[in-house]
mmCIF file of C-alpha atoms in Angstrom:
data_model
loop_
_atom_site.group_PDB
_atom_site.id
_atom_site.type_symbol
_atom_site.label_atom_id
_atom_site.label_comp_id
_atom_site.label_asym_id
_atom_site.label_seq_id
_atom_site.Cartn_x
_atom_site.Cartn_y
_atom_site.Cartn_z
ATOM 1 C CA MET A 1 -83.142 18.693 -8.539
ATOM 2 C CA ILE A 2 -81.200 21.629 -6.994
ATOM 3 C CA ARG A 3 -84.011 22.048 -4.280
ATOM 4 C CA GLY A 4 -83.807 18.207 -3.832
ATOM 5 C CA ALA A 5 -79.974 18.294 -3.379
ATOM 6 C CA ALA A 6 -80.300 20.605 -0.959
ATOM 7 C CA ILE A 7 -82.440 18.781 1.501
ATOM 8 C CA PHE A 8 -80.498 16.007 0.955
ATOM 9 C CA PHE A 9 -77.493 17.847 1.940
ATOM 10 C CA LEU A 10 -79.608 19.147 5.435
ATOM 11 C CA VAL A 11 -80.465 15.904 5.966
ATOM 12 C CA LEU A 12 -76.683 14.366 5.823
ATOM 13 C CA LEU A 13 -75.773 17.336 8.457
ATOM 14 C CA ALA A 14 -78.527 16.500 10.610
ATOM 15 C CA VAL A 15 -77.338 12.663 10.584
ATOM 16 C CA HIS A 16 -73.343 14.011 11.391
ATOM 17 C CA PHE A 17 -73.755 17.006 13.624
ATOM 18 C CA GLY A 18 -77.477 16.012 15.153
ATOM 19 C CA SER A 19 -80.497 17.967 14.531
ATOM 20 C CA PRO A 20 -81.073 21.741 16.202
ATOM 21 C CA ALA A 21 -83.328 19.727 18.458
ATOM 22 C CA GLU A 22 -80.922 17.281 19.425
ATOM 23 C CA SER A 23 -78.579 20.578 20.423
ATOM 24 C CA ARG A 24 -80.767 22.433 21.820
ATOM 25 C CA SER A 25 -81.686 19.646 24.052
ATOM 26 C CA ALA A 26 -78.284 18.913 25.771
ATOM 27 C CA PRO A 27 -78.338 20.178 29.233
ATOM 28 C CA ARG A 28 -75.823 23.322 29.576
ATOM 29 C CA ARG A 29 -75.582 23.258 33.354
ATOM 30 C CA VAL A 30 -75.087 19.861 34.903
ATOM 31 C CA VAL A 31 -74.813 19.034 38.902
ATOM 32 C CA SER A 32 -73.701 15.713 40.158
ATOM 33 C CA ILE A 33 -74.187 14.571 43.825
ATOM 34 C CA HIS A 34 -72.837 11.177 43.767
ATOM 35 C CA LEU A 35 -69.545 9.704 43.325
ATOM 36 C CA CYS A 36 -70.275 7.408 40.314
ATOM 37 C CA ALA A 37 -72.657 10.194 38.531
ATOM 38 C CA ASP A 38 -69.489 12.421 38.967
ATOM 39 C CA GLN A 39 -67.048 10.000 37.083
ATOM 40 C CA LEU A 40 -69.196 9.733 33.744
ATOM 41 C CA LEU A 41 -70.141 13.468 34.011
ATOM 42 C CA LEU A 42 -66.412 14.505 34.480
ATOM 43 C CA ALA A 43 -65.367 11.997 31.078
ATOM 44 C CA LEU A 44 -67.981 12.692 29.044
ATOM 45 C CA ALA A 45 -69.318 16.442 29.380
ATOM 46 C CA ASP A 46 -67.753 19.083 27.518
ATOM 47 C CA ARG A 47 -66.204 21.134 30.676
ATOM 48 C CA GLY A 48 -68.500 23.996 30.074
ATOM 49 C CA GLN A 49 -71.588 21.970 30.858
ATOM 50 C CA ILE A 50 -70.134 20.898 34.514
ATOM 51 C CA VAL A 51 -71.485 23.082 37.095
ATOM 52 C CA SER A 52 -70.572 20.907 40.253
ATOM 53 C CA VAL A 53 -69.658 17.716 41.104
ATOM 54 C CA SER A 54 -69.563 16.334 44.642
ATOM 55 C CA TRP A 55 -66.647 16.992 47.470
ATOM 56 C CA LEU A 56 -65.862 12.948 46.919
ATOM 57 C CA ALA A 57 -64.978 13.801 43.162
ATOM 58 C CA THR A 58 -61.196 14.901 44.455
ATOM 59 C CA ASP A 59 -60.850 12.440 46.765
ATOM 60 C CA VAL A 60 -57.800 10.411 45.108
ATOM 61 C CA ARG A 61 -58.050 6.845 46.727
ATOM 62 C CA ARG A 62 -61.856 6.805 45.781
ATOM 63 C CA SER A 63 -62.456 8.591 42.588
ATOM 64 C CA TYR A 64 -60.667 7.737 39.610
ATOM 65 C CA MET A 65 -61.181 10.969 37.613
ATOM 66 C CA ALA A 66 -60.011 12.786 40.844
ATOM 67 C CA LYS A 67 -57.486 14.839 38.725
ATOM 68 C CA ALA A 68 -60.440 15.935 36.259
ATOM 69 C CA ALA A 69 -62.246 17.160 39.055
ATOM 70 C CA SER A 70 -59.639 19.710 40.236
ATOM 71 C CA GLY A 71 -61.050 23.391 40.065
ATOM 72 C CA VAL A 72 -64.794 22.179 39.323
ATOM 73 C CA ARG A 73 -66.997 23.349 42.062
ATOM 74 C CA LEU A 74 -68.056 21.245 44.839
ATOM 75 C CA ASN A 75 -70.685 20.312 46.813
ATOM 76 C CA ARG A 76 -72.186 18.359 49.808
ATOM 77 C CA GLY A 77 -75.483 16.745 48.087
ATOM 78 C CA THR A 78 -77.740 19.663 49.716
ATOM 79 C CA ALA A 79 -80.768 20.591 48.056
ATOM 80 C CA GLU A 80 -79.553 24.265 49.053
ATOM 81 C CA GLU A 81 -76.569 23.867 47.522
ATOM 82 C CA VAL A 82 -78.246 22.567 44.169
ATOM 83 C CA VAL A 83 -81.057 25.269 43.684
ATOM 84 C CA ASP A 84 -78.364 28.003 43.838
ATOM 85 C CA LEU A 85 -76.611 26.539 40.901
ATOM 86 C CA GLN A 86 -79.656 26.648 39.027
ATOM 87 C CA PRO A 87 -78.965 23.086 36.847
ATOM 88 C CA ASP A 88 -80.698 22.100 34.302
ATOM 89 C CA LEU A 89 -79.705 18.381 34.799
ATOM 90 C CA VAL A 90 -78.893 16.951 38.119
ATOM 91 C CA LEU A 91 -77.289 13.497 38.108
ATOM 92 C CA ALA A 92 -77.857 11.643 41.311
ATOM 93 C CA GLY A 93 -76.678 7.798 42.697
ATOM 94 C CA PHE A 94 -78.778 5.147 43.929
ATOM 95 C CA ARG A 95 -76.999 6.166 47.503
ATOM 96 C CA SER A 96 -77.475 9.919 46.966
ATOM 97 C CA ALA A 97 -79.062 11.641 49.706
ATOM 98 C CA ARG A 98 -82.838 10.874 49.039
ATOM 99 C CA SER A 99 -84.570 13.782 50.648
ATOM 100 C CA THR A 100 -82.588 16.050 48.425
ATOM 101 C CA ALA A 101 -83.510 14.330 45.109
ATOM 102 C CA ALA A 102 -87.077 14.056 46.079
ATOM 103 C CA ALA A 103 -86.819 18.081 47.379
ATOM 104 C CA LEU A 104 -85.249 19.095 43.692
ATOM 105 C CA ARG A 105 -87.933 17.103 41.556
ATOM 106 C CA ARG A 106 -90.681 18.496 43.812
ATOM 107 C CA LEU A 107 -89.284 21.795 42.732
ATOM 108 C CA GLY A 108 -89.287 20.969 39.231
ATOM 109 C CA TYR A 109 -85.936 19.979 38.565
ATOM 110 C CA ARG A 110 -84.645 17.642 36.320
ATOM 111 C CA VAL A 111 -83.406 15.009 38.979
ATOM 112 C CA VAL A 112 -81.475 11.366 37.005
ATOM 113 C CA ASP A 113 -80.800 8.204 39.347
ATOM 114 C CA LEU A 114 -77.962 6.293 38.391
ATOM 115 C CA GLU A 115 -77.756 2.473 38.977
ATOM 116 C CA PHE A 116 -74.749 1.258 40.547
ATOM 117 C CA ALA A 117 -73.403 -0.892 37.745
ATOM 118 C CA SER A 118 -72.356 -4.279 38.778
ATOM 119 C CA ASP A 119 -71.633 -5.926 35.724
ATOM 120 C CA PHE A 120 -70.199 -4.701 32.436
ATOM 121 C CA ALA A 121 -73.820 -5.175 30.689
ATOM 122 C CA ALA A 122 -75.045 -2.151 33.069
ATOM 123 C CA ILE A 123 -71.676 -0.401 32.898
ATOM 124 C CA ARG A 124 -72.131 -0.348 29.110
ATOM 125 C CA ARG A 125 -75.943 0.721 29.407
ATOM 126 C CA GLN A 126 -74.970 3.188 31.894
ATOM 127 C CA ILE A 127 -72.370 4.926 29.514
ATOM 128 C CA ARG A 128 -74.562 5.068 26.640
ATOM 129 C CA ASP A 129 -77.451 6.345 28.473
ATOM 130 C CA VAL A 130 -75.285 9.081 30.352
ATOM 131 C CA ALA A 131 -73.775 9.941 26.914
ATOM 132 C CA SER A 132 -77.228 10.781 25.426
ATOM 133 C CA LEU A 133 -78.267 13.072 28.030
ATOM 134 C CA LEU A 134 -75.169 15.106 28.299
ATOM 135 C CA GLY A 135 -75.839 15.243 24.434
ATOM 136 C CA GLN A 136 -72.315 13.096 23.711
ATOM 137 C CA THR A 137 -73.342 9.961 22.283
ATOM 138 C CA ALA A 138 -70.242 9.898 19.960
ATOM 139 C CA ARG A 139 -67.688 9.801 23.324
ATOM 140 C CA GLY A 140 -69.974 7.310 24.431
ATOM 141 C CA LYS A 141 -69.688 5.040 21.777
ATOM 142 C CA ALA A 142 -66.137 5.752 22.053
ATOM 143 C CA MET A 143 -65.518 4.522 25.298
ATOM 144 C CA VAL A 144 -67.391 1.697 25.343
ATOM 145 C CA THR A 145 -65.276 0.410 22.275
ATOM 146 C CA GLU A 146 -62.214 0.832 24.045
ATOM 147 C CA MET A 147 -63.774 -0.958 27.333
ATOM 148 C CA ASP A 148 -64.644 -3.405 25.522
ATOM 149 C CA ARG A 149 -61.462 -3.821 23.724
ATOM 150 C CA ARG A 150 -59.751 -4.038 27.060
ATOM 151 C CA LEU A 151 -61.710 -6.446 27.999
ATOM 152 C CA ALA A 152 -61.395 -8.902 24.892
ATOM 153 C CA ARG A 153 -57.931 -8.676 25.273
ATOM 154 C CA ALA A 154 -58.028 -9.649 29.276
ATOM 155 C CA ALA A 155 -60.130 -12.556 28.088
ATOM 156 C CA ALA A 156 -58.140 -13.868 25.205
ATOM 157 C CA ASP A 157 -56.107 -16.606 27.214
ATOM 158 C CA THR A 158 -58.886 -17.882 29.496
ATOM 159 C CA ALA A 159 -60.033 -21.059 27.855
ATOM 160 C CA GLY A 160 -58.425 -22.955 30.196
ATOM 161 C CA ARG A 161 -58.536 -23.622 34.092
ATOM 162 C CA ARG A 162 -59.628 -21.207 35.914
ATOM 163 C CA PRO A 163 -57.748 -20.076 39.057
ATOM 164 C CA VAL A 164 -59.625 -19.530 42.237
ATOM 165 C CA ALA A 165 -59.449 -16.069 43.686
ATOM 166 C CA ALA A 166 -60.902 -15.009 47.163
ATOM 167 C CA ILE A 167 -61.818 -11.475 47.888
ATOM 168 C CA TYR A 168 -61.120 -10.590 51.405
ATOM 169 C CA GLN A 169 -62.661 -7.570 52.878
ATOM 170 C CA PRO A 170 -62.424 -6.498 56.715
ATOM 171 C CA MET A 171 -64.244 -8.561 59.560
ATOM 172 C CA GLY A 172 -64.198 -11.524 56.936
ATOM 173 C CA PHE A 173 -66.781 -10.330 54.549
ATOM 174 C CA THR A 174 -66.664 -11.422 51.050
ATOM 175 C CA SER A 175 -68.467 -10.663 47.741
ATOM 176 C CA GLY A 176 -70.121 -13.122 45.413
ATOM 177 C CA ARG A 177 -72.683 -13.491 43.040
ATOM 178 C CA GLY A 178 -74.341 -10.126 42.126
ATOM 179 C CA SER A 179 -71.338 -7.949 42.577
ATOM 180 C CA LEU A 180 -69.229 -5.764 40.648
ATOM 181 C CA GLU A 181 -66.171 -7.643 42.246
ATOM 182 C CA ASP A 182 -67.531 -11.054 41.159
ATOM 183 C CA SER A 183 -68.317 -9.441 37.476
ATOM 184 C CA LEU A 184 -64.226 -8.248 37.541
ATOM 185 C CA LEU A 185 -62.587 -11.309 38.561
ATOM 186 C CA SER A 186 -65.030 -13.538 36.242
ATOM 187 C CA ALA A 187 -63.902 -11.240 33.755
ATOM 188 C CA ALA A 188 -60.360 -11.320 34.367
ATOM 189 C CA GLY A 189 -60.613 -15.472 34.206
ATOM 190 C CA PHE A 190 -60.506 -16.507 37.704
ATOM 191 C CA GLU A 191 -63.147 -18.158 39.697
ATOM 192 C CA ASN A 192 -64.568 -16.613 42.720
ATOM 193 C CA LEU A 193 -64.693 -18.682 46.004
ATOM 194 C CA ALA A 194 -67.635 -16.964 47.328
ATOM 195 C CA GLN A 195 -69.463 -17.987 44.072
ATOM 196 C CA ARG A 196 -68.210 -21.718 44.525
ATOM 197 C CA LEU A 197 -69.337 -21.252 48.275
ATOM 198 C CA GLY A 198 -72.635 -20.072 46.900
ATOM 199 C CA LEU A 199 -72.492 -16.730 48.899
ATOM 200 C CA GLY A 200 -74.473 -13.645 47.477
ATOM 201 C CA ALA A 201 -73.204 -10.133 46.932
ATOM 202 C CA LEU A 202 -72.193 -9.340 50.467
ATOM 203 C CA GLY A 203 -71.355 -12.683 52.038
ATOM 204 C CA HIS A 204 -69.307 -13.678 55.176
ATOM 205 C CA LEU A 205 -66.417 -15.765 54.636
ATOM 206 C CA PRO A 206 -64.675 -17.391 57.752
ATOM 207 C CA LEU A 207 -61.272 -17.405 58.334
ATOM 208 C CA GLU A 208 -60.954 -21.059 58.879
ATOM 209 C CA THR A 209 -62.935 -21.405 55.516
ATOM 210 C CA LEU A 210 -60.630 -19.128 53.781
ATOM 211 C CA LEU A 211 -57.849 -21.625 55.025
ATOM 212 C CA SER A 212 -59.247 -24.687 53.687
ATOM 213 C CA ALA A 213 -60.230 -23.812 50.615
ATOM 214 C CA LYS A 214 -56.733 -22.730 49.524
ATOM 215 C CA PRO A 215 -57.332 -19.787 46.621
ATOM 216 C CA ASP A 216 -54.572 -19.207 44.721
ATOM 217 C CA LEU A 217 -55.065 -16.039 45.285
ATOM 218 C CA LEU A 218 -56.202 -13.607 47.654
ATOM 219 C CA VAL A 219 -57.819 -10.062 46.798
ATOM 220 C CA ASN A 220 -57.250 -7.210 49.242
ATOM 221 C CA TRP A 221 -60.294 -5.354 48.455
ATOM 222 C CA MET A 222 -59.454 -2.140 50.608
ATOM 223 C CA GLY A 223 -56.514 -1.536 48.117
ATOM 224 C CA ASP A 224 -54.036 1.366 49.417
ATOM 225 C CA ASP A 225 -56.322 2.813 51.496
ATOM 226 C CA PRO A 226 -53.761 4.128 54.509
ATOM 227 C CA ALA A 227 -56.613 4.895 57.206
ATOM 228 C CA PRO A 228 -55.439 3.071 59.932
ATOM 229 C CA SER A 229 -58.626 0.717 61.691
ATOM 230 C CA LEU A 230 -59.136 -2.723 63.843
ATOM 231 C CA ALA A 231 -60.766 -3.881 60.886
ATOM 232 C CA ARG A 232 -58.001 -3.500 58.575
ATOM 233 C CA ARG A 233 -55.503 -5.314 60.932
ATOM 234 C CA PHE A 234 -56.705 -8.804 60.264
ATOM 235 C CA TYR A 235 -54.988 -8.583 57.182
ATOM 236 C CA ASP A 236 -51.786 -8.806 59.255
ATOM 237 C CA HIS A 237 -53.144 -11.711 61.136
ATOM 238 C CA PRO A 238 -50.439 -14.782 60.919
ATOM 239 C CA ALA A 239 -52.475 -17.033 59.342
ATOM 240 C CA LEU A 240 -52.930 -15.245 56.217
ATOM 241 C CA VAL A 241 -49.177 -13.708 56.532
ATOM 242 C CA ALA A 242 -47.840 -17.589 56.178
ATOM 243 C CA ALA A 243 -50.929 -18.727 53.745
ATOM 244 C CA PRO A 244 -49.298 -20.019 50.402
ATOM 245 C CA TRP A 245 -51.529 -17.951 48.265
ATOM 246 C CA ARG A 246 -50.341 -15.067 46.372
ATOM 247 C CA THR A 247 -52.268 -11.389 47.543
ATOM 248 C CA ALA A 248 -53.073 -8.403 45.126
ATOM 249 C CA THR A 249 -53.965 -5.388 45.853
ATOM 250 C CA LEU A 250 -56.237 -2.659 44.065
ATOM 251 C CA PRO A 251 -56.646 0.442 44.639
ATOM 252 C CA ASN A 252 -60.100 1.307 45.991
ATOM 253 C CA LYS A 253 -60.748 3.685 43.185
ATOM 254 C CA PHE A 254 -61.583 0.654 40.825
ATOM 255 C CA TRP A 255 -64.077 -0.739 43.085
ATOM 256 C CA ALA A 256 -65.791 2.011 43.965
ATOM 257 C CA CYS A 257 -67.876 2.722 40.822
ATOM 258 C CA GLY A 258 -68.507 -0.097 37.945
ATOM 259 C CA ALA A 259 -67.340 2.347 35.017
ATOM 260 C CA TRP A 260 -65.160 2.094 32.168
ATOM 261 C CA TYR A 261 -61.978 1.972 34.146
ATOM 262 C CA SER A 262 -63.296 -1.218 35.691
ATOM 263 C CA ALA A 263 -61.780 -2.940 32.629
ATOM 264 C CA LEU A 264 -58.550 -1.588 34.055
ATOM 265 C CA ALA A 265 -59.041 -3.412 36.884
ATOM 266 C CA VAL A 266 -59.439 -6.258 34.546
ATOM 267 C CA GLU A 267 -56.374 -6.138 32.976
ATOM 268 C CA ARG A 268 -54.689 -5.622 36.401
ATOM 269 C CA LEU A 269 -56.089 -9.151 37.639
ATOM 270 C CA ALA A 270 -56.143 -11.243 34.139
ATOM 271 C CA ALA A 271 -52.026 -9.501 34.431
ATOM 272 C CA VAL A 272 -51.592 -11.463 38.099
ATOM 273 C CA ARG A 273 -53.393 -14.673 36.549
ATOM 274 C CA ARG A 274 -51.098 -15.085 33.873
ATOM 275 C CA THR A 275 -48.184 -14.955 36.609
ATOM 276 C CA LEU A 276 -49.794 -17.886 38.682
ATOM 277 C CA ASP A 277 -48.956 -21.511 38.836
ATOM 278 C CA SER A 278 -50.590 -23.496 36.091
ATOM 279 C CA GLY A 279 -50.839 -26.801 38.209
ATOM 280 C CA PRO A 280 -54.474 -27.826 39.021
ATOM 281 C CA GLY A 281 -57.092 -25.877 41.471
ATOM 282 C CA PRO A 282 -58.237 -27.059 44.598
#
């Protein structure tokens, strides 16, 4: 009986804390060479697990986790840098330097490529996968739970009319079906004009088409990026300035990667939706 009770106690410990094999398998030296991988690594890993993140991780305009990246060694994504760091796990992304990832694999390093998560199903899956890789499943589960709580609250009053929103990028580009931007608009209770026009993840929206569609909201995709450019001056076009719709600007860091904080962008958009005229759409 005593032996059986002891075995049962050990099983309970293994379930609660993870088996010794699981503990040993958690990587101790993790390097990220991609902005989106940086975000998850900084949010999910123990600080002691993080050896280096990409140089973009500290860019306050693009990186939601810029503050958390302070003090972490930065890299430019070269194979030489990564080899010098001797990681036991390298997190790369869909647009990481392909030559670096290939070279590291040939040298025997464990390299995991993360897809660009363009909807919340992919975001949930990626959070759980990365959390599992890092041996931080509980943190991943909590992150998904909090994200879903925010999404549910943002969508709580979307049973009625869905106002039309248009995402307008420099040079007249927009984001339709299959894009992260479209997923955020939909989750916030909007109809995406690009979807109505049958445009894909990256489509062209002529100014004349935008003006005739008369959306309820224009979303400035460039966010608060202060960098001057001829493309950005297009937002000052007289036709856009005089247009009757509302304009919302979201910081670029909320759009750069699909992640748990995408729910914060949805909350902001939902708050704007609630202030719009409840009359019939165009």
